[in-house]
PDB file of C-alpha atoms in Angstrom:
ATOM      1  CA  MET Z 666      93.500 191.473 278.728  1.00 72.00           C
ATOM      2  CA  THR Z 667      92.812 190.498 282.317  1.00 87.00           C
ATOM      3  CA  VAL Z 668      95.183 187.975 283.857  1.00 90.00           C
ATOM      4  CA  ASP Z 669      93.646 185.214 285.953  1.00 94.00           C
ATOM      5  CA  MET Z 670      96.122 185.229 288.855  1.00 95.00           C
ATOM      6  CA  THR Z 671      94.748 182.044 290.391  1.00 96.00           C
ATOM      7  CA  GLU Z 672      95.139 180.174 287.111  1.00 96.00           C
ATOM      8  CA  SER Z 673      98.637 181.616 286.600  1.00 97.00           C
ATOM      9  CA  LYS Z 674      99.754 180.647 290.108  1.00 98.00           C
ATOM     10  CA  GLU Z 675      98.403 177.130 289.592  1.00 98.00           C
ATOM     11  CA  ALA Z 676     100.296 176.870 286.296  1.00 98.00           C
ATOM     12  CA  VAL Z 677     103.540 177.967 287.987  1.00 98.00           C
ATOM     13  CA  ALA Z 678     102.916 175.517 290.852  1.00 98.00           C
ATOM     14  CA  SER Z 679     102.514 172.767 288.255  1.00 98.00           C
ATOM     15  CA  VAL Z 680     105.951 173.600 286.828  1.00 98.00           C
ATOM     16  CA  LEU Z 681     107.480 173.493 290.316  1.00 98.00           C
ATOM     17  CA  ASP Z 682     105.797 170.128 290.920  1.00 97.00           C
ATOM     18  CA  ALA Z 683     107.011 168.850 287.537  1.00 98.00           C
ATOM     19  CA  HIS Z 684     110.539 169.884 288.484  1.00 97.00           C
ATOM     20  CA  TRP Z 685     110.472 167.876 291.715  1.00 95.00           C
ATOM     21  CA  SER Z 686     108.807 164.916 290.007  1.00 95.00           C
ATOM     22  CA  ALA Z 687     111.602 164.871 287.423  1.00 96.00           C
ATOM     23  CA  VAL Z 688     114.261 165.154 290.134  1.00 94.00           C
ATOM     24  CA  LYS Z 689     112.686 162.328 292.130  1.00 92.00           C
ATOM     25  CA  ALA Z 690     112.483 160.226 288.947  1.00 93.00           C
ATOM     26  CA  LYS Z 691     116.180 161.072 288.350  1.00 94.00           C
ATOM     27  CA  ASP Z 692     115.272 162.310 284.869  1.00 96.00           C
ATOM     28  CA  ALA Z 693     117.818 165.015 284.010  1.00 96.00           C
ATOM     29  CA  ASP Z 694     116.300 165.568 280.551  1.00 97.00           C
ATOM     30  CA  ALA Z 695     112.880 166.323 282.066  1.00 97.00           C
ATOM     31  CA  VAL Z 696     114.470 168.758 284.522  1.00 97.00           C
ATOM     32  CA  MET Z 697     116.278 170.522 281.693  1.00 97.00           C
ATOM     33  CA  ALA Z 698     113.135 170.750 279.557  1.00 98.00           C
ATOM     34  CA  LEU Z 699     111.770 173.169 282.159  1.00 98.00           C
ATOM     35  CA  LEU Z 700     114.595 175.686 281.604  1.00 98.00           C
ATOM     36  CA  THR Z 701     114.888 178.415 279.002  1.00 98.00           C
ATOM     37  CA  ASP Z 702     117.906 178.160 276.724  1.00 97.00           C
ATOM     38  CA  ASP Z 703     119.528 181.174 278.423  1.00 97.00           C
ATOM     39  CA  ALA Z 704     118.760 180.115 282.003  1.00 98.00           C
ATOM     40  CA  LEU Z 705     121.112 181.003 284.846  1.00 98.00           C
ATOM     41  CA  CYS Z 706     121.231 178.472 287.676  1.00 97.00           C
ATOM     42  CA  CYS Z 707     123.029 179.309 290.908  1.00 97.00           C
ATOM     43  CA  GLY Z 708     123.935 176.462 293.226  1.00 93.00           C
ATOM     44  CA  SER Z 709     124.632 176.645 296.942  1.00 92.00           C
ATOM     45  CA  ASP Z 710     128.393 177.166 296.482  1.00 93.00           C
ATOM     46  CA  PRO Z 711     129.637 180.675 295.564  1.00 93.00           C
ATOM     47  CA  GLU Z 712     131.378 179.196 292.501  1.00 95.00           C
ATOM     48  CA  GLU Z 713     128.197 177.612 291.123  1.00 95.00           C
ATOM     49  CA  PHE Z 714     126.956 179.926 288.363  1.00 96.00           C
ATOM     50  CA  TRP Z 715     125.750 177.624 285.619  1.00 97.00           C
ATOM     51  CA  ASN Z 716     124.300 178.092 282.161  1.00 97.00           C
ATOM     52  CA  LYS Z 717     121.932 175.440 280.832  1.00 96.00           C
ATOM     53  CA  THR Z 718     124.745 173.182 279.586  1.00 96.00           C
ATOM     54  CA  ASP Z 719     126.620 173.408 282.894  1.00 95.00           C
ATOM     55  CA  MET Z 720     123.415 172.728 284.794  1.00 95.00           C
ATOM     56  CA  TYR Z 721     122.671 169.695 282.654  1.00 96.00           C
ATOM     57  CA  ASN Z 722     126.137 168.248 283.226  1.00 95.00           C
ATOM     58  CA  ASN Z 723     125.869 168.778 286.985  1.00 94.00           C
ATOM     59  CA  ILE Z 724     122.313 167.525 287.418  1.00 94.00           C
ATOM     60  CA  ARG Z 725     122.932 164.514 285.205  1.00 94.00           C
ATOM     61  CA  LYS Z 726     125.934 163.539 287.350  1.00 94.00           C
ATOM     62  CA  MET Z 727     124.036 164.137 290.604  1.00 91.00           C
ATOM     63  CA  LEU Z 728     120.986 162.129 289.512  1.00 92.00           C
ATOM     64  CA  ALA Z 729     123.144 159.277 288.171  1.00 93.00           C
ATOM     65  CA  ASP Z 730     124.695 158.831 291.641  1.00 90.00           C
ATOM     66  CA  THR Z 731     122.834 155.832 293.075  1.00 86.00           C
ATOM     67  CA  SER Z 732     123.791 156.835 296.644  1.00 85.00           C
ATOM     68  CA  PHE Z 733     122.012 160.199 296.261  1.00 81.00           C
ATOM     69  CA  LYS Z 734     118.483 159.860 297.629  1.00 81.00           C
ATOM     70  CA  ILE Z 735     115.965 162.581 296.961  1.00 83.00           C
ATOM     71  CA  ASP Z 736     114.203 163.137 300.268  1.00 80.00           C
ATOM     72  CA  ILE Z 737     112.500 166.510 300.528  1.00 86.00           C
ATOM     73  CA  THR Z 738     109.352 167.962 301.937  1.00 88.00           C
ATOM     74  CA  ILE Z 739     108.566 171.510 300.912  1.00 94.00           C
ATOM     75  CA  ASP Z 740     107.700 173.457 304.047  1.00 95.00           C
ATOM     76  CA  LYS Z 741     106.792 176.732 302.375  1.00 97.00           C
ATOM     77  CA  ARG Z 742     106.000 177.803 298.836  1.00 98.00           C
ATOM     78  CA  GLU Z 743     105.229 181.319 297.647  1.00 98.00           C
ATOM     79  CA  ILE Z 744     104.369 182.335 294.099  1.00 98.00           C
ATOM     80  CA  ARG Z 745     104.091 185.916 292.872  1.00 98.00           C
ATOM     81  CA  VAL Z 746     102.898 186.453 289.304  1.00 98.00           C
ATOM     82  CA  ALA Z 747     103.627 189.754 287.562  1.00 97.00           C
ATOM     83  CA  PRO Z 748     100.530 191.845 286.767  1.00 96.00           C
ATOM     84  CA  ASP Z 749     100.929 191.174 283.028  1.00 96.00           C
ATOM     85  CA  GLY Z 750     100.909 187.400 283.679  1.00 96.00           C
ATOM     86  CA  ASN Z 751     104.115 186.804 281.702  1.00 97.00           C
ATOM     87  CA  SER Z 752     106.604 186.230 284.522  1.00 98.00           C
ATOM     88  CA  ALA Z 753     106.627 185.030 288.088  1.00 98.00           C
ATOM     89  CA  ILE Z 754     108.915 184.629 291.050  1.00 98.00           C
ATOM     90  CA  ALA Z 755     108.548 181.610 293.281  1.00 98.00           C
ATOM     91  CA  LEU Z 756     110.315 180.367 296.370  1.00 98.00           C
ATOM     92  CA  GLU Z 757     110.342 177.109 298.230  1.00 98.00           C
ATOM     93  CA  GLN Z 758     111.815 176.325 301.627  1.00 97.00           C
ATOM     94  CA  MET Z 759     112.731 172.796 302.664  1.00 95.00           C
ATOM     95  CA  PHE Z 760     115.355 170.514 304.078  1.00 92.00           C
ATOM     96  CA  LEU Z 761     117.373 168.695 301.434  1.00 86.00           C
ATOM     97  CA  LYS Z 762     118.020 165.729 303.689  1.00 81.00           C
ATOM     98  CA  PRO Z 763     120.761 164.184 301.522  1.00 77.00           C
ATOM     99  CA  VAL Z 764     122.714 167.433 301.966  1.00 82.00           C
ATOM    100  CA  SER Z 765     121.763 168.638 305.475  1.00 86.00           C
ATOM    101  CA  GLU Z 766     119.086 167.756 307.973  1.00 87.00           C
ATOM    102  CA  LYS Z 767     120.015 170.757 310.127  1.00 90.00           C
ATOM    103  CA  ILE Z 768     120.187 173.717 307.745  1.00 93.00           C
ATOM    104  CA  PRO Z 769     117.123 174.565 305.667  1.00 94.00           C
ATOM    105  CA  VAL Z 770     117.376 175.479 301.998  1.00 95.00           C
ATOM    106  CA  ARG Z 771     115.535 178.149 300.063  1.00 97.00           C
ATOM    107  CA  ASN Z 772     115.141 177.801 296.310  1.00 97.00           C
ATOM    108  CA  ILE Z 773     114.260 180.955 294.416  1.00 98.00           C
ATOM    109  CA  TYR Z 774     112.986 180.751 290.860  1.00 98.00           C
ATOM    110  CA  HIS Z 775     112.118 183.252 288.161  1.00 98.00           C
ATOM    111  CA  LEU Z 776     109.815 181.914 285.490  1.00 98.00           C
ATOM    112  CA  VAL Z 777     108.762 183.374 282.173  1.00 98.00           C
ATOM    113  CA  LYS Z 778     105.802 182.480 280.024  1.00 97.00           C
ATOM    114  CA  ILE Z 779     106.827 181.594 276.479  1.00 96.00           C
ATOM    115  CA  ASN Z 780     104.049 180.599 274.056  1.00 94.00           C
ATOM    116  CA  ASP Z 781     101.748 179.803 277.005  1.00 93.00           C
ATOM    117  CA  THR Z 782     104.406 177.576 278.610  1.00 97.00           C
ATOM    118  CA  TRP Z 783     106.091 178.497 281.891  1.00 98.00           C
ATOM    119  CA  LYS Z 784     109.864 177.935 282.072  1.00 98.00           C
ATOM    120  CA  PHE Z 785     112.607 178.739 284.547  1.00 98.00           C
ATOM    121  CA  ASP Z 786     115.062 181.380 283.387  1.00 98.00           C
ATOM    122  CA  PHE Z 787     116.699 181.731 286.817  1.00 98.00           C
ATOM    123  CA  THR Z 788     117.114 179.422 289.794  1.00 98.00           C
ATOM    124  CA  SER Z 789     119.068 179.859 293.004  1.00 98.00           C
ATOM    125  CA  VAL Z 790     119.656 177.449 295.883  1.00 96.00           C
ATOM    126  CA  SER Z 791     120.780 178.844 299.245  1.00 96.00           C
ATOM    127  CA  PHE Z 792     121.228 177.485 302.721  1.00 95.00           C
ATOM    128  CA  ILE Z 793     119.282 179.594 305.219  1.00 95.00           C
ATOM    129  CA  PRO Z 794     120.456 178.877 308.759  1.00 93.00           C
ATOM    130  CA  ASN Z 795     118.368 180.089 311.652  1.00 92.00           C
ATOM    131  CA  ASN Z 796     119.710 183.398 312.965  1.00 95.00           C
ATOM    132  CA  GLU Z 797     120.512 181.841 316.348  1.00 95.00           C
ATOM    133  CA  ASP Z 798     122.748 179.263 314.593  1.00 92.00           C
ATOM    134  CA  ILE Z 799     124.942 181.726 312.682  1.00 91.00           C
ATOM    135  CA  GLY Z 800     127.377 182.178 315.579  1.00 92.00           C
ATOM    136  CA  LYS Z 801     127.760 178.406 315.887  1.00 93.00           C
ATOM    137  CA  LEU Z 802     128.387 178.087 312.165  1.00 91.00           C
ATOM    138  CA  ASN Z 803     130.944 180.898 312.231  1.00 92.00           C
ATOM    139  CA  GLY Z 804     132.710 179.181 315.153  1.00 92.00           C
ATOM    140  CA  ALA Z 805     132.734 175.865 313.324  1.00 93.00           C
ATOM    141  CA  LEU Z 806     134.499 177.511 310.381  1.00 88.00           C
ATOM    142  CA  ASP Z 807     137.395 178.852 312.505  1.00 87.00           C
TER     143      ASP Z 807
END
């Protein structure tokens, strides 16, 4: 069977878009529907290794906070689909303005295709400072 890579990438992009639509709508249940039952979600803090239940509890609390405004513009998105068309890795780079307007964030996702539906089985959020800012950040932490 030949995999249509363009179609697969578009399907993965649709899942990424659905994720951000659900976040912007503050719909924790819709966010969670995009995860596999055994998903691993890593937040930006070294202690944040969450299973699906942990992720739900954290995202529900975050989205319920009326002071938290979702203000993002994705600056870069890359999608790589495996040759068999059953998994993909995707990344997005952006500023999460409610968190930091000075340090960009990179989200990395692994998606699997289950019964023709793409779902996240791994997500990771990381701050990615510019190399020239690392010395300043190190100094600020002294």
